[in-house]
Short mmCIF file of C-alpha atoms and ligand atoms in Angstrom, two decimals:
data_model
loop_
_atom_site.label_atom_id
_atom_site.label_comp_id
_atom_site.label_asym_id
_atom_site.label_seq_id
_atom_site.Cartn_x
_atom_site.Cartn_y
_atom_site.Cartn_z
CA UNK A 261 0.06 0.08 0.03
CA UNK A 262 1.32 3.44 -0.89
CA UNK A 263 0.73 6.89 0.45
CA UNK A 264 1.55 10.32 -0.75
CA UNK A 265 2.97 12.24 2.27
CA UNK A 266 5.68 14.39 0.40
CA UNK A 267 6.72 14.82 -3.22
CA UNK A 268 9.84 12.63 -2.83
CA UNK A 269 7.60 9.70 -2.25
CA UNK A 270 7.41 9.34 -5.93
CA UNK A 271 10.43 9.06 -8.20
CA UNK A 272 10.83 11.48 -11.26
CA UNK A 273 9.78 8.70 -13.55
CA UNK A 274 6.59 7.99 -11.48
CA UNK A 275 5.78 11.80 -11.37
CA UNK A 276 6.29 11.91 -15.11
CA UNK A 277 3.88 8.95 -15.58
CA UNK A 278 1.36 10.49 -13.31
CA UNK A 279 1.53 13.77 -15.22
CA UNK A 280 1.16 11.95 -18.46
CA UNK A 281 -1.90 10.28 -17.01
CA UNK A 282 -3.34 13.63 -15.90
CA UNK A 283 -2.77 14.92 -19.27
CA UNK A 284 -4.56 12.08 -20.96
CA UNK A 285 -7.50 12.60 -18.39
CA UNK A 286 -7.68 16.25 -19.36
CA UNK A 287 -7.92 15.30 -23.02
CA UNK A 288 -10.37 12.21 -22.74
CA UNK A 289 -12.48 13.03 -19.60
CA UNK A 290 -15.38 10.84 -20.59
CA UNK A 291 -13.24 7.67 -20.73
CA UNK A 292 -12.37 8.01 -17.04
CA UNK A 293 -15.99 8.64 -15.83
CA UNK A 294 -16.39 5.17 -14.29
CA UNK A 295 -13.01 3.93 -13.55
CA UNK A 296 -13.52 4.24 -9.76
CA UNK A 297 -17.26 3.29 -9.66
CA UNK A 298 -17.97 1.96 -6.09
CA UNK A 299 -14.97 3.44 -4.64
CA UNK A 300 -14.98 6.07 -1.79
CA UNK A 301 -12.74 8.95 -0.85
CA UNK A 302 -12.85 10.37 2.58
CA UNK A 303 -11.67 13.88 3.07
CA UNK A 304 -10.50 14.61 6.61
CA UNK A 305 -9.91 18.33 6.87
CA UNK A 306 -8.84 19.67 10.25
CA UNK A 307 -8.02 22.99 8.67
CA UNK A 308 -9.91 25.22 6.30
CA UNK A 309 -9.65 24.73 2.64
CA UNK A 310 -11.62 25.57 -0.47
CA UNK A 311 -9.93 24.25 -3.49
CA UNK A 312 -7.95 21.42 -2.17
CA UNK A 313 -10.91 19.61 -0.50
CA UNK A 314 -13.23 20.58 -3.26
CA UNK A 315 -10.83 19.55 -5.97
CA UNK A 316 -10.25 16.05 -4.25
CA UNK A 317 -13.92 15.62 -4.22
CA UNK A 318 -14.46 16.69 -7.75
CA UNK A 319 -11.62 14.46 -8.79
CA UNK A 320 -13.22 11.42 -7.10
CA UNK A 321 -16.71 12.30 -8.37
CA UNK A 322 -15.26 12.68 -11.91
CA UNK A 323 -14.02 9.11 -11.71
CA UNK A 324 -17.36 7.78 -10.81
CA UNK A 325 -16.53 7.18 -7.13
CA UNK A 326 -18.05 8.88 -4.13
CA UNK A 327 -16.99 10.99 -1.08
CA UNK A 328 -17.51 11.43 2.56
CA UNK A 329 -15.72 13.32 5.14
CA UNK A 330 -15.59 16.58 7.37
CA UNK A 331 -14.36 20.05 6.85
CA UNK A 332 -13.08 21.26 10.17
CA UNK A 333 -11.81 19.80 13.26
CA UNK A 334 -14.77 21.19 15.28
CA UNK A 335 -17.08 19.10 13.19
CA UNK A 336 -15.25 15.82 13.90
CA UNK A 337 -14.50 13.67 17.09
CA UNK A 338 -11.19 15.55 17.36
CA UNK A 339 -13.22 18.13 19.27
CA UNK A 340 -14.08 15.23 21.77
CA UNK A 341 -10.35 14.44 22.01
CA UNK A 342 -10.07 11.48 19.45
CA UNK A 343 -6.56 11.13 18.18
CA UNK A 344 -5.65 11.12 14.39
CA UNK A 345 -4.50 7.52 14.78
CA UNK A 346 -7.94 6.33 16.06
CA UNK A 347 -9.82 8.47 13.51
CA UNK A 348 -8.00 6.96 10.60
CA UNK A 349 -8.44 3.44 11.90
CA UNK A 350 -12.03 4.10 12.00
CA UNK A 351 -12.35 5.88 8.56
CA UNK A 352 -10.28 3.15 6.82
CA UNK A 353 -13.40 0.96 7.54
CA UNK A 354 -15.53 3.45 5.58
CA UNK A 355 -13.39 4.62 2.68
CA UNK A 356 -10.89 3.29 0.14
CA UNK A 357 -8.52 6.18 0.28
CA UNK A 358 -8.19 9.22 2.60
CA UNK A 359 -7.09 12.81 1.91
CA UNK A 360 -5.98 14.65 5.15
CA UNK A 361 -5.19 18.22 5.92
CA UNK A 362 -4.09 19.00 9.43
CA UNK A 363 -2.41 21.99 11.06
CA UNK A 364 0.29 19.79 12.76
CA UNK A 365 3.37 18.91 10.76
CA UNK A 366 3.61 15.23 10.51
CA UNK A 367 -0.19 14.32 11.19
CA UNK A 368 -0.58 12.58 7.83
CA UNK A 369 2.56 10.62 8.46
CA UNK A 370 1.10 9.39 11.75
CA UNK A 371 -2.10 8.66 10.00
CA UNK A 372 -0.42 6.57 7.50
CA UNK A 373 1.09 4.27 10.25
CA UNK A 374 -2.39 3.31 11.41
CA UNK A 375 -4.44 3.40 8.31
CA UNK A 376 -5.61 0.48 6.40
CA UNK A 377 -6.00 2.50 3.19
CA UNK A 378 -3.69 4.88 1.28
CA UNK A 379 -3.32 8.42 2.85
CA UNK A 380 -2.73 11.64 0.91
CA UNK A 381 -1.31 14.59 2.49
CA UNK A 382 -3.56 17.42 1.55
CA UNK A 383 -1.31 19.96 3.47
CA UNK A 384 0.38 19.52 7.03
CA UNK A 385 0.97 22.82 8.80
CA UNK A 386 3.92 24.75 7.43
CA UNK A 387 5.54 21.50 6.28
CA UNK A 388 4.56 20.11 2.87
CA UNK A 389 1.65 20.08 0.36
CA UNK A 390 2.55 17.34 -2.14
CA UNK A 391 -0.65 17.52 -4.29
CA UNK A 392 -0.30 21.13 -4.79
CA UNK A 393 3.22 20.42 -6.04
CA UNK A 394 1.99 17.83 -8.50
CA UNK A 395 -0.42 20.61 -9.78
CA UNK A 396 2.44 23.12 -10.00
CA UNK A 397 4.69 20.67 -11.96
CA UNK A 398 1.79 19.82 -14.37
CA UNK A 399 1.17 23.60 -14.81
CA UNK A 400 4.76 24.36 -15.53
CA UNK A 401 5.25 21.21 -17.82
CA UNK A 402 1.99 22.09 -19.73
CA UNK A 403 2.77 25.75 -20.17
CA UNK A 404 6.51 26.10 -20.38
CA UNK A 405 6.84 22.63 -22.10
CA UNK A 406 9.55 21.44 -19.67
CA UNK A 407 10.61 21.12 -16.10
CA UNK A 408 14.32 21.37 -16.79
CA UNK A 409 16.51 24.42 -17.16
CA UNK A 410 14.30 26.98 -15.45
CA UNK A 411 14.77 29.92 -13.30
CA UNK A 412 12.04 29.87 -10.69
CA UNK A 413 11.16 32.74 -8.61
CA UNK A 414 9.45 32.05 -5.27
CA UNK A 415 7.96 35.13 -3.74
CA UNK A 416 6.17 35.97 -0.41
CA UNK A 417 5.96 33.88 2.58
CA UNK A 418 8.70 31.40 2.04
CA UNK A 419 8.93 30.57 5.82
CA UNK A 420 5.55 29.33 6.52
CA UNK A 421 4.44 28.46 2.92
CA UNK A 422 4.22 24.75 2.74
CA UNK A 423 3.57 24.89 -1.05
CA UNK A 424 6.88 26.57 -1.47
CA UNK A 425 8.76 23.88 0.64
CA UNK A 426 7.22 21.12 -1.41
CA UNK A 427 7.92 22.69 -4.73
CA UNK A 428 11.60 23.23 -3.91
CA UNK A 429 11.94 19.51 -2.88
CA UNK A 430 10.39 18.43 -6.09
CA UNK A 431 12.08 20.70 -8.59
CA UNK A 432 15.65 20.24 -7.41
CA UNK A 433 15.58 16.74 -9.04
CA UNK A 434 15.41 18.23 -12.54
CA UNK A 435 18.68 19.39 -14.24
CA UNK A 436 19.42 23.14 -14.60
CA UNK A 437 16.94 24.52 -12.00
CA UNK A 438 17.74 27.82 -10.38
CA UNK A 439 15.82 29.61 -7.61
CA UNK A 440 15.40 33.31 -6.91
CA UNK A 441 13.89 33.40 -3.37
CA UNK A 442 12.10 36.75 -2.95
CA UNK A 443 10.92 37.55 0.55
CA UNK A 444 11.30 39.99 3.37
CA UNK A 445 14.11 38.92 5.68
CA UNK A 446 11.59 37.71 8.33
CA UNK A 447 9.95 35.28 5.84
CA UNK A 448 13.03 33.75 4.27
CA UNK A 449 12.92 29.90 3.62
CA UNK A 450 13.74 27.90 6.85
CA UNK A 451 17.36 27.14 7.30
CA UNK A 452 16.86 23.29 6.72
CA UNK A 453 15.68 24.29 3.15
CA UNK A 454 18.54 26.67 2.53
CA UNK A 455 21.31 24.51 4.09
CA UNK A 456 20.28 20.87 3.55
CA UNK A 457 18.04 21.03 0.62
CA UNK A 458 19.55 23.78 -1.55
CA UNK A 459 23.37 23.97 -0.53
CA UNK A 460 23.43 20.32 0.42
CA UNK A 461 22.46 19.41 -3.27
CA UNK A 462 24.47 22.11 -4.91
CA UNK A 463 21.40 24.00 -6.26
CA UNK A 464 22.09 27.51 -7.51
CA UNK A 465 19.87 30.05 -5.73
CA UNK A 466 20.01 33.64 -4.75
CA UNK A 467 17.82 35.43 -2.04
CA UNK A 468 16.48 38.74 -2.73
CA UNK A 469 14.12 41.34 -1.15
CA UNK A 470 13.19 42.94 -4.48
CA UNK A 471 10.69 41.49 -6.92
CA UNK A 472 11.46 44.18 -9.45
CA UNK A 473 15.04 43.15 -9.61
CA UNK A 474 14.21 39.51 -9.87
CA UNK A 475 11.55 39.61 -12.52
CA UNK A 476 13.62 39.94 -15.68
CA UNK A 477 15.41 36.80 -14.88
CA UNK A 478 12.58 34.46 -14.31
CA UNK A 479 10.87 31.68 -16.34
CA UNK A 480 8.26 31.00 -13.55
CA UNK A 481 7.05 33.39 -10.76
CA UNK A 482 5.32 31.49 -8.03
CA UNK A 483 3.45 34.15 -5.83
CA UNK A 484 2.31 33.22 -2.41
CA UNK A 485 0.11 34.53 0.36
CA UNK A 486 1.51 35.67 3.73
CA UNK A 487 0.28 32.81 5.90
CA UNK A 488 -1.72 34.73 8.60
CA UNK A 489 -2.87 31.64 10.47
CA UNK A 490 0.82 30.67 11.26
CA UNK A 491 1.94 33.98 12.84
CA UNK A 492 2.47 34.33 16.51
CA UNK A 493 1.48 38.03 16.60
CA UNK A 494 -0.90 40.00 14.40
CA UNK A 495 1.31 43.13 14.37
CA UNK A 496 3.94 41.16 12.38
CA UNK A 497 1.38 39.99 10.01
CA UNK A 498 -0.03 43.42 9.38
CA UNK A 499 3.55 44.76 8.83
CA UNK A 500 4.53 42.01 6.36
CA UNK A 501 1.27 41.16 4.49
CA UNK A 502 1.62 43.53 1.65
CA UNK A 503 5.37 43.05 1.20
CA UNK A 504 4.87 42.21 -2.60
CA UNK A 505 2.08 43.09 -4.84
CA UNK A 506 2.39 42.03 -8.42
CA UNK A 507 0.88 44.74 -10.77
CA UNK A 508 0.44 45.08 -14.39
CA UNK A 509 3.17 47.69 -14.50
CA UNK A 510 5.65 45.23 -12.82
CA UNK A 511 4.73 42.42 -15.41
CA UNK A 512 6.27 44.75 -17.97
CA UNK A 513 9.77 43.79 -16.47
CA UNK A 514 9.07 40.10 -17.05
CA UNK A 515 9.89 37.87 -20.05
CA UNK A 516 7.20 37.41 -22.52
CA UNK A 517 7.06 33.72 -21.82
CA UNK A 518 7.28 33.84 -17.96
CA UNK A 519 4.22 32.28 -16.31
CA UNK A 520 2.82 33.45 -12.97
CA UNK A 521 1.65 30.72 -10.68
CA UNK A 522 -0.18 31.07 -7.29
CA UNK A 523 -1.55 28.04 -5.25
CA UNK A 524 -4.37 30.34 -4.20
CA UNK A 525 -6.21 31.79 -2.25
CA UNK A 526 -4.92 35.30 -3.26
CA UNK A 527 -5.12 38.07 -0.93
CA UNK A 528 -3.54 41.21 -2.19
CA UNK A 529 -0.24 39.80 -3.65
CA UNK A 530 -1.48 39.85 -7.29
CA UNK A 531 -3.59 42.69 -8.50
CA UNK A 532 -6.72 41.74 -10.31
CA UNK A 533 -5.60 43.59 -13.39
CA UNK A 534 -2.87 40.85 -13.91
CA UNK A 535 -5.51 38.32 -14.41
CA UNK A 536 -6.03 39.50 -17.98
CA UNK A 537 -2.26 38.95 -18.78
CA UNK A 538 -1.91 35.77 -20.75
CA UNK A 539 0.93 34.95 -18.57
CA UNK A 540 -1.31 34.63 -15.52
CA UNK A 541 -1.59 30.78 -15.05
CA UNK A 542 -3.19 30.70 -11.66
CA UNK A 543 -6.74 29.81 -12.78
CA UNK A 544 -5.52 27.26 -15.31
CA UNK A 545 -3.53 25.66 -12.50
CA UNK A 546 -6.71 24.99 -10.58
CA UNK A 547 -8.05 23.02 -13.41
CA UNK A 548 -4.78 21.06 -13.62
CA UNK A 549 -5.12 20.33 -10.08
CA UNK A 550 -8.33 18.36 -10.57
CA UNK A 551 -6.63 16.16 -13.44
CA UNK A 552 -3.60 15.55 -11.27
CA UNK A 553 -5.64 14.47 -8.30
CA UNK A 554 -7.81 12.20 -10.54
CA UNK A 555 -4.48 10.65 -11.78
CA UNK A 556 -3.13 10.37 -8.06
CA UNK A 557 -6.31 8.60 -6.78
CA UNK A 558 -6.14 6.10 -9.71
CA UNK A 559 -2.49 5.46 -9.04
CA UNK A 560 -2.76 4.95 -5.37
CA UNK A 561 -5.77 2.74 -5.82
CA UNK A 562 -4.03 0.72 -8.45
CA UNK A 563 -6.77 1.51 -11.04
CA UNK A 564 -5.73 0.93 -14.56
CA UNK A 565 -5.86 3.41 -17.43
CA UNK A 566 -8.90 2.44 -19.53
CA UNK A 567 -8.00 1.14 -22.96
C1 LIG B 1 -2.37 26.65 -0.18
C2 LIG B 1 -2.23 26.01 1.23
O1 LIG B 1 -3.16 25.53 1.75
O2 LIG B 1 -1.02 25.70 1.54
N1 LIG B 1 -3.66 26.62 -0.71
C3 LIG B 1 -3.99 25.54 -1.51
O3 LIG B 1 -3.92 24.28 -1.06
N2 LIG B 1 -4.29 25.70 -2.83
C4 LIG B 1 -1.70 28.00 0.01
C5 LIG B 1 -2.33 29.00 0.90
O4 LIG B 1 -3.23 28.60 1.66
O5 LIG B 1 -1.84 30.09 0.80
#
């Protein structure tokens, strides 16, 4: 039985296969409409979410399966003191696969030790978010045509942003990747990412506080929201929340074929005027997210591609 807890749980070849399957799903949706008939997905969300939960649910419904679950810790027995271990033991009896989001780092890993069915980490605290990363890889590969030889700018909350941490882990396995890490001092990537993941693997990167200076160099700009819910004090959040705002004016500094990604939700960090720019890829990214999750559910359930 396999789980997806972090992007490195899949090899580069497996990710490639999964993205190929997701592409085929996008091109031939009706062929996949019944491949998971009779299967159930449980979404256990201990933290708020719109697109991740709904996109998992849409993915399973598109495959012919059904869904059950809860959308907040207060609506589950966690509010009575039940442990994650017990909850997944119980839910394993109801569902064939579980997607879990939890505010505590490592909760999906604990779940995987007790679950009788595959666990998908749908975001654990400030740690990892592997299905967003698969979505990001699919978006980059589909729009830029490659995952190699790219200069990727990551901008905003690089400290608490789990999508950033997962994406860095995943991208360093492709040749010719460079990063420009754009953030205020207080929101730089955690030192384990800088020292162990980037320096430790000899990956070229620079840290900058200026989006304007970085923009002309980039093939991909990955904007992120300042993660309000992970701040210890509100004054710091208020001071840092509008550190970067991408505008149509700033987009003039970027390459003609640079794409802008964002895991969403957006707050102020991308002005709505940028949505009209053909390089704005964040709403297309949402659609890719459904195809990727369909491919992932099929892969973890061992469901074969229909012929
Ligand atoms: C992200 C998350 O939950 O980490 N959202 C998402 O899943 N698309 C990003 C965020 O909340 O800022």
